[in-house]
Coordinates of C-alpha atoms in Angstrom, one line a residue:
K1 CA 43.0 -56.5 50.9
T2 CA 43.1 -54.2 54.1
P3 CA 46.2 -54.8 56.6
E4 CA 44.8 -56.4 59.7
W5 CA 46.2 -53.7 62.1
K6 CA 43.8 -51.1 60.2
N7 CA 40.9 -53.5 60.9
E8 CA 41.5 -53.5 64.2
N9 CA 41.9 -50.0 64.8
K10 CA 38.8 -48.9 63.1
E11 CA 36.9 -51.5 65.4
I12 CA 38.6 -50.4 68.8
M13 CA 37.9 -46.6 67.6
R14 CA 34.4 -47.0 66.6
K15 CA 33.6 -49.0 70.4
V16 CA 32.7 -45.6 71.7
T17 CA 29.6 -44.9 69.5
M18 CA 27.6 -41.6 69.7
T19 CA 25.6 -43.0 72.4
Q20 CA 28.1 -43.7 74.7
A21 CA 29.7 -40.4 74.0
T22 CA 26.3 -38.8 74.9
E23 CA 26.2 -40.9 78.0
L24 CA 30.0 -40.2 79.1
G25 CA 29.9 -36.4 78.0
K26 CA 32.4 -34.7 76.1
E27 CA 35.3 -34.6 78.7
K28 CA 35.1 -38.4 79.5
C29 CA 34.8 -39.3 75.9
L30 CA 38.0 -37.5 75.0
A31 CA 39.6 -39.0 78.0
E32 CA 38.8 -42.5 76.5
F33 CA 40.2 -41.7 73.1
S34 CA 43.1 -40.1 74.8
N35 CA 44.0 -43.3 77.0
H36 CA 43.2 -45.6 73.6
I37 CA 45.9 -43.3 71.7
E38 CA 48.4 -43.6 74.4
V39 CA 48.0 -47.5 74.6
E40 CA 48.2 -48.0 70.7
C41 CA 51.2 -45.6 70.5
E42 CA 53.2 -47.0 73.5
K43 CA 52.7 -50.8 72.1
A44 CA 53.9 -49.9 68.5
L45 CA 56.7 -47.2 69.3
E46 CA 58.3 -48.3 72.4
T47 CA 58.5 -51.8 71.3
S48 CA 60.5 -50.1 68.1
V49 CA 62.8 -47.9 70.3
T50 CA 64.0 -50.7 73.0
T51 CA 64.4 -53.0 70.2
D52 CA 67.5 -52.9 67.9
S53 CA 65.2 -52.4 64.8
S54 CA 66.9 -50.1 62.1
V55 CA 65.5 -46.7 61.4
K56 CA 63.5 -47.6 58.6
Q57 CA 61.7 -49.9 60.9
K58 CA 61.2 -47.6 63.5
L59 CA 59.5 -45.1 60.8
L60 CA 57.4 -47.7 59.4
K61 CA 55.7 -48.0 62.9
A62 CA 55.3 -44.4 63.0
S63 CA 53.8 -44.5 59.6
Q64 CA 51.5 -47.0 60.2
L65 CA 50.2 -44.9 63.5
L66 CA 49.9 -41.8 61.5
E67 CA 47.6 -43.9 59.0
S68 CA 45.4 -44.7 61.7
L69 CA 45.2 -40.8 62.4
F70 CA 44.3 -40.2 59.2
Q71 CA 41.8 -42.9 59.3
C72 CA 40.1 -41.1 62.4
Y73 CA 40.0 -38.1 60.3
R74 CA 37.7 -40.3 57.6
Y75 CA 35.9 -42.6 60.1
V76 CA 35.5 -41.5 63.1
E77 CA 35.2 -37.5 63.3
P78 CA 32.0 -37.5 61.2
C79 CA 30.1 -39.5 64.1
F80 CA 30.4 -37.0 66.6
P81 CA 29.6 -32.9 66.9
P82 CA 31.4 -30.4 65.2
D83 CA 32.3 -28.7 68.8
Y84 CA 34.1 -31.7 69.8
E85 CA 36.9 -30.6 67.4
L86 CA 38.0 -34.4 67.6
F87 CA 40.6 -34.6 64.7
Y88 CA 42.3 -31.5 66.2
F89 CA 42.2 -33.4 69.5
F90 CA 43.6 -36.7 67.8
A91 CA 46.3 -34.7 65.9
S92 CA 47.3 -33.2 69.2
E93 CA 47.7 -36.6 71.2
Y94 CA 49.4 -38.2 68.2
N95 CA 51.8 -35.4 68.1
R96 CA 52.6 -35.5 71.6
N97 CA 53.4 -39.6 71.2
F98 CA 55.7 -38.6 68.1
C99 CA 57.3 -36.2 70.2
C100 CA 58.2 -39.0 73.0
F101 CA 59.1 -41.3 70.5
F102 CA 61.6 -39.1 68.4
R103 CA 63.0 -37.8 71.5
E104 CA 63.9 -41.8 72.4
V105 CA 65.0 -42.2 68.9
G106 CA 67.2 -39.2 69.2
S107 CA 69.0 -40.5 72.6
Q108 CA 70.7 -42.9 70.5
I109 CA 71.8 -40.1 67.8
D110 CA 75.3 -41.1 67.9
N111 CA 74.6 -44.6 66.5
I112 CA 72.3 -43.0 63.9
S113 CA 73.7 -42.1 60.4
N114 CA 73.7 -39.2 58.8
G115 CA 71.5 -40.7 55.9
D116 CA 69.2 -41.8 58.7
I117 CA 68.8 -38.8 60.0
L118 CA 68.0 -37.2 56.9
E119 CA 65.3 -40.1 56.6
I120 CA 63.8 -38.9 59.8
I121 CA 63.7 -35.3 59.1
G122 CA 62.0 -36.4 55.9
W123 CA 59.7 -38.3 57.3
C124 CA 58.6 -35.4 60.3
M125 CA 58.3 -33.1 56.8
D126 CA 56.1 -35.2 55.0
Y127 CA 54.2 -35.7 58.5
E128 CA 53.4 -31.7 58.6
S129 CA 52.5 -31.6 55.0
G130 CA 50.1 -34.3 55.6
L131 CA 48.5 -32.8 58.5
L132 CA 48.6 -29.2 57.1
D133 CA 46.3 -30.9 54.0
L134 CA 44.0 -31.3 56.6
D135 CA 43.9 -27.9 57.9
I136 CA 46.2 -29.1 61.0
N137 CA 49.4 -26.4 61.7
V138 CA 51.5 -29.3 63.3
R139 CA 54.2 -26.4 64.1
A140 CA 51.4 -25.1 66.2
L141 CA 51.0 -28.0 68.4
Q142 CA 52.8 -28.6 72.0
P143 CA 54.8 -29.9 72.3
S144 CA 56.8 -29.2 69.0
L145 CA 58.2 -31.7 66.8
N146 CA 59.8 -29.3 65.1
D147 CA 62.1 -28.4 68.4
V148 CA 62.4 -32.4 68.7
M149 CA 64.0 -32.4 65.2
D150 CA 66.7 -29.8 66.4
T151 CA 68.7 -32.6 67.9
F152 CA 68.8 -34.5 64.4
R153 CA 69.4 -31.4 62.6
G154 CA 72.3 -30.4 65.3
K155 CA 73.8 -33.8 65.1
Y156 CA 73.8 -33.7 61.1
L157 CA 75.3 -30.0 61.1
E158 CA 77.9 -31.2 63.6
R159 CA 79.0 -33.9 61.6
I160 CA 79.0 -31.9 58.1
V161 CA 81.2 -28.8 60.0
A162 CA 83.7 -31.9 60.8
S163 CA 83.5 -33.6 57.5
M164 CA 83.8 -30.5 54.9
E165 CA 86.9 -29.0 57.0
S166 CA 88.8 -32.1 56.7
W167 CA 87.5 -32.5 52.9
I168 CA 88.5 -29.3 51.8
L169 CA 92.0 -29.2 53.7
N170 CA 92.9 -32.7 52.2
I171 CA 91.5 -31.6 48.6
A172 CA 93.6 -27.8 48.7
N173 CA 97.0 -29.7 50.3
R174 CA 96.9 -32.5 47.7
D175 CA 96.5 -30.1 44.8
F176 CA 99.2 -27.7 45.8
Q177 CA 101.5 -30.8 46.1
K178 CA 101.3 -30.9 42.3
P179 CA 102.2 -28.5 39.6
P180 CA 99.5 -26.0 38.4
T181 CA 97.2 -27.1 35.3
V182 CA 98.0 -25.2 32.3
S183 CA 94.6 -24.4 30.3
G184 CA 94.6 -24.7 26.4
E185 CA 95.2 -21.1 26.4
G186 CA 98.3 -21.3 28.5
K187 CA 96.6 -20.1 31.6
L188 CA 97.3 -21.5 34.9
H189 CA 95.0 -22.9 37.2
S190 CA 93.6 -25.9 39.3
L191 CA 90.3 -27.7 39.5
T192 CA 90.4 -27.7 43.4
W193 CA 88.1 -24.7 43.5
V194 CA 85.5 -26.8 40.9
D195 CA 85.8 -29.8 43.6
I196 CA 85.1 -27.8 46.5
F197 CA 82.1 -25.8 44.9
Q198 CA 80.7 -29.0 43.5
I199 CA 81.2 -30.7 47.1
M200 CA 79.4 -27.4 48.9
N201 CA 76.7 -27.4 46.4
D202 CA 76.1 -31.1 46.6
Q203 CA 75.5 -31.1 50.3
I204 CA 73.1 -28.0 50.3
R205 CA 71.0 -30.0 47.4
I206 CA 71.0 -33.3 49.6
V207 CA 69.2 -31.4 52.4
D208 CA 67.1 -29.0 50.3
E209 CA 65.6 -32.4 48.8
I210 CA 64.4 -33.4 52.4
E211 CA 63.5 -29.9 53.7
E212 CA 62.8 -27.8 50.5
G213 CA 64.0 -24.2 52.2
G214 CA 63.9 -25.6 55.3
Q215 CA 66.1 -24.9 58.5
L216 CA 68.6 -27.6 57.9
T217 CA 69.0 -26.2 54.4
C218 CA 69.9 -22.6 55.6
Q219 CA 72.2 -24.2 58.3
V220 CA 73.9 -26.3 55.3
S221 CA 74.3 -23.6 53.4
N222 CA 76.0 -21.2 56.1
V223 CA 78.5 -23.8 56.5
A224 CA 79.2 -24.3 52.7
C225 CA 79.9 -20.7 52.7
H226 CA 82.2 -21.3 55.7
G227 CA 83.8 -23.9 53.9
V228 CA 84.6 -22.0 50.8
K229 CA 85.7 -19.1 52.7
M230 CA 88.2 -21.9 54.3
Y231 CA 89.8 -22.9 50.8
A232 CA 90.1 -18.8 50.2
N233 CA 92.0 -18.2 53.6
F234 CA 94.0 -21.7 52.6
C235 CA 95.3 -19.9 49.5
K236 CA 95.8 -16.7 51.0
N237 CA 97.7 -18.5 53.9
T238 CA 99.9 -19.9 51.3
V239 CA 100.8 -16.2 49.5
D240 CA 101.5 -15.3 52.9
K241 CA 104.1 -17.5 53.8
M242 CA 105.9 -17.3 50.6
A243 CA 106.1 -13.7 51.1
G244 CA 107.4 -14.0 54.7
G245 CA 110.1 -16.6 53.9
I246 CA 108.4 -19.6 55.3
L247 CA 107.7 -21.2 51.7
E248 CA 110.1 -20.8 48.7
A249 CA 108.5 -18.2 46.3
D250 CA 106.6 -19.7 43.7
L251 CA 105.8 -17.5 40.7
E252 CA 103.4 -20.2 38.7
R253 CA 101.7 -21.4 41.9
T254 CA 101.0 -17.7 42.8
C255 CA 100.1 -17.0 39.2
Q256 CA 97.4 -20.0 39.9
I257 CA 96.0 -18.5 43.0
A258 CA 95.3 -15.3 41.6
N259 CA 93.6 -17.0 38.5
D260 CA 91.7 -19.5 40.9
A261 CA 90.5 -16.5 43.0
L262 CA 89.3 -14.6 40.0
H263 CA 87.5 -18.0 38.7
C264 CA 85.5 -18.3 42.3
I265 CA 84.7 -14.7 42.1
G266 CA 83.0 -15.2 38.8
T267 CA 81.1 -18.1 39.9
L268 CA 79.8 -16.5 42.9
N269 CA 79.0 -13.5 40.9
G270 CA 76.8 -16.3 38.9
E271 CA 78.8 -15.8 35.8
N272 CA 78.4 -19.3 34.8
R273 CA 74.9 -20.5 36.3
T274 CA 72.6 -18.7 38.5
D275 CA 70.8 -21.8 40.0
L276 CA 73.7 -23.4 42.3
P277 CA 72.0 -23.8 45.5
L278 CA 75.0 -22.2 47.4
L279 CA 73.8 -18.7 45.2
V280 CA 70.3 -19.7 46.0
H281 CA 70.3 -20.5 49.6
A282 CA 73.5 -18.2 50.9
A283 CA 72.7 -15.2 49.0
E284 CA 73.0 -12.9 52.1
E285 CA 76.4 -14.7 52.9
L286 CA 77.7 -14.1 49.4
E287 CA 79.2 -11.0 49.8
G288 CA 81.6 -12.0 52.4
V289 CA 82.4 -14.9 50.7
K290 CA 83.5 -13.1 47.9
N291 CA 85.6 -10.4 49.7
E292 CA 87.8 -13.4 51.0
F293 CA 88.6 -14.3 47.5
F294 CA 89.1 -10.6 46.6
D295 CA 91.6 -10.4 49.5
T296 CA 93.2 -13.7 48.3
Q297 CA 93.4 -12.1 44.8
N298 CA 95.0 -9.1 46.0
A299 CA 97.3 -11.0 48.2
A300 CA 98.5 -12.9 45.2
N301 CA 99.1 -10.1 42.7
T302 CA 100.8 -8.1 45.3
F303 CA 103.3 -10.8 46.0
L304 CA 103.8 -10.9 42.1
V305 CA 104.7 -7.3 42.2
S306 CA 107.0 -7.4 44.9
L307 CA 109.0 -10.5 43.2
I308 CA 109.3 -8.4 40.0
L309 CA 110.4 -5.2 42.0
R310 CA 113.0 -7.5 43.9
D311 CA 114.7 -8.1 40.8
I312 CA 114.4 -4.7 39.1
L313 CA 115.0 -2.0 42.3
P314 CA 118.6 -2.6 42.6
L315 CA 119.3 -1.5 39.1
T316 CA 117.0 1.2 39.4
E317 CA 119.0 2.6 42.2
Q318 CA 122.3 2.5 39.4
I319 CA 120.5 5.0 37.4
F320 CA 121.6 8.1 39.9
S321 CA 124.6 6.8 41.3
E322 CA 127.9 8.3 40.3
E323 CA 129.1 5.6 38.1
H324 CA 126.3 6.1 35.8
I325 CA 126.3 9.9 36.2
S326 CA 129.9 9.8 35.1
E327 CA 129.5 7.1 32.9
P328 CA 126.1 7.2 31.0
A329 CA 127.0 4.8 28.7
F330 CA 126.8 2.1 31.6
S331 CA 123.2 2.4 31.8
P332 CA 121.1 -0.2 33.7
L333 CA 117.9 0.9 31.7
P334 CA 118.4 -1.9 29.0
S335 CA 118.8 -4.6 31.8
I336 CA 115.7 -3.0 33.4
L337 CA 113.7 -3.1 30.2
A338 CA 115.0 -6.6 29.2
T339 CA 113.9 -7.8 32.7
L340 CA 110.5 -6.3 33.0
D341 CA 110.1 -7.6 29.4
D342 CA 110.7 -11.1 30.6
Y343 CA 108.4 -10.8 33.4
W344 CA 105.8 -9.5 31.2
N345 CA 105.8 -12.2 28.6
D346 CA 105.7 -15.0 31.3
L347 CA 102.6 -13.3 33.3
Q348 CA 100.7 -12.3 30.0
S349 CA 100.8 -16.2 29.3
M350 CA 100.0 -17.4 32.3
M351 CA 97.7 -15.3 34.1
L352 CA 93.7 -14.3 33.4
K353 CA 93.5 -10.8 31.5
D354 CA 91.9 -9.1 34.6
N355 CA 95.1 -9.8 36.8
F356 CA 97.7 -9.1 34.4
R357 CA 96.1 -5.7 34.0
W358 CA 96.2 -5.5 38.0
I359 CA 99.6 -6.2 37.8
I360 CA 100.8 -4.0 35.1
H361 CA 99.0 -0.8 36.7
S362 CA 100.4 -1.7 40.2
M363 CA 103.9 -2.1 38.8
L364 CA 103.2 1.3 37.2
L365 CA 102.7 3.2 40.1
K366 CA 105.3 1.4 41.8
I367 CA 107.9 2.0 39.4
I368 CA 107.0 5.8 39.1
A369 CA 106.9 6.2 42.6
H370 CA 110.3 4.7 42.9
F371 CA 111.8 6.7 40.1
C372 CA 110.4 10.0 41.6
T373 CA 112.0 9.1 45.0
A374 CA 115.4 8.7 43.6
I375 CA 115.3 11.9 42.1
L376 CA 114.4 13.5 45.1
L377 CA 116.9 12.1 47.1
A378 CA 119.5 12.8 44.4
K379 CA 118.7 16.2 44.3
C380 CA 118.0 17.0 48.1
P381 CA 119.9 13.8 49.9
N382 CA 119.6 15.7 53.2
H383 CA 115.6 16.0 52.9
I384 CA 115.0 12.2 53.1
E385 CA 111.3 12.7 54.4

């Protein structure tokens, strides 16, 4: 059974007959329609805005009006000459009223939940799509409903930024209070980066289901990239604090950070999956995010090298000491090699292969440089530079 409001709408719209249109002329005819649409929209939408009705009820009222617009396309426009471009006129009038309606709703945005904001944006996307099927480009109409939606997108984005920062810092701080996780192969890691990537991808996926590839999807993707960068910076700052003596040096924690950074770089390179929302919608931002993790990885590996050198450099200085030259039997080399061997065994078991190779290569260069410097100083003590 056709709802009563639809029947009423058909009857009212048909009051202006073909004959009346001819008598009144095109201008007066359109003015009559404009007045009627204004009254109908005000009656339906103003009541909805000024009462404490839920967003769902407000959108239901808007949908009923939208249906009446489609009825104009089916039943009213065919009764008039093509040069009236009647449906385009109807679409413009309804669009103007929808803009006013959503502006009013937007004035109460602080009391609207994120879920309801997405419902509103989703309604507008369906509205655009429905009219596009009838050859009406809503974004070309003035005023622009898309511009009105910027209020809702902006508020949603503002809340997501605040939430993401809180989530990331809480997750990272909580994780760094626990010992690193040991994998089946003995490598140190954490699942924090997995949780953070999942949260970021979920946030993009939620808005993309509403506004596929749209403005808000791009904005949330950029926020997600910023969130992942925050995690990379948090890890690097932790290493910097250990290097600066603010935090106690922790060999295992540093190994975990280096390994996690390598895992993140692999994920951003699409080694596991290439269809993650972050990779699809934030491709242009990924290089910057990867560089943050490269910096974190380098900082962690460099600090590990400094920890090893801190133990062995005092021993290497004894190689060219007077005591060692006069008593070769008391060589520090066995102690140096034993210390290095302990470190190598520990690091090889705890670190991913690429990180371990990085440290071996760096250590080799550092030790050779130190050894050569010691020789030069022994031979030419007055030419330190």
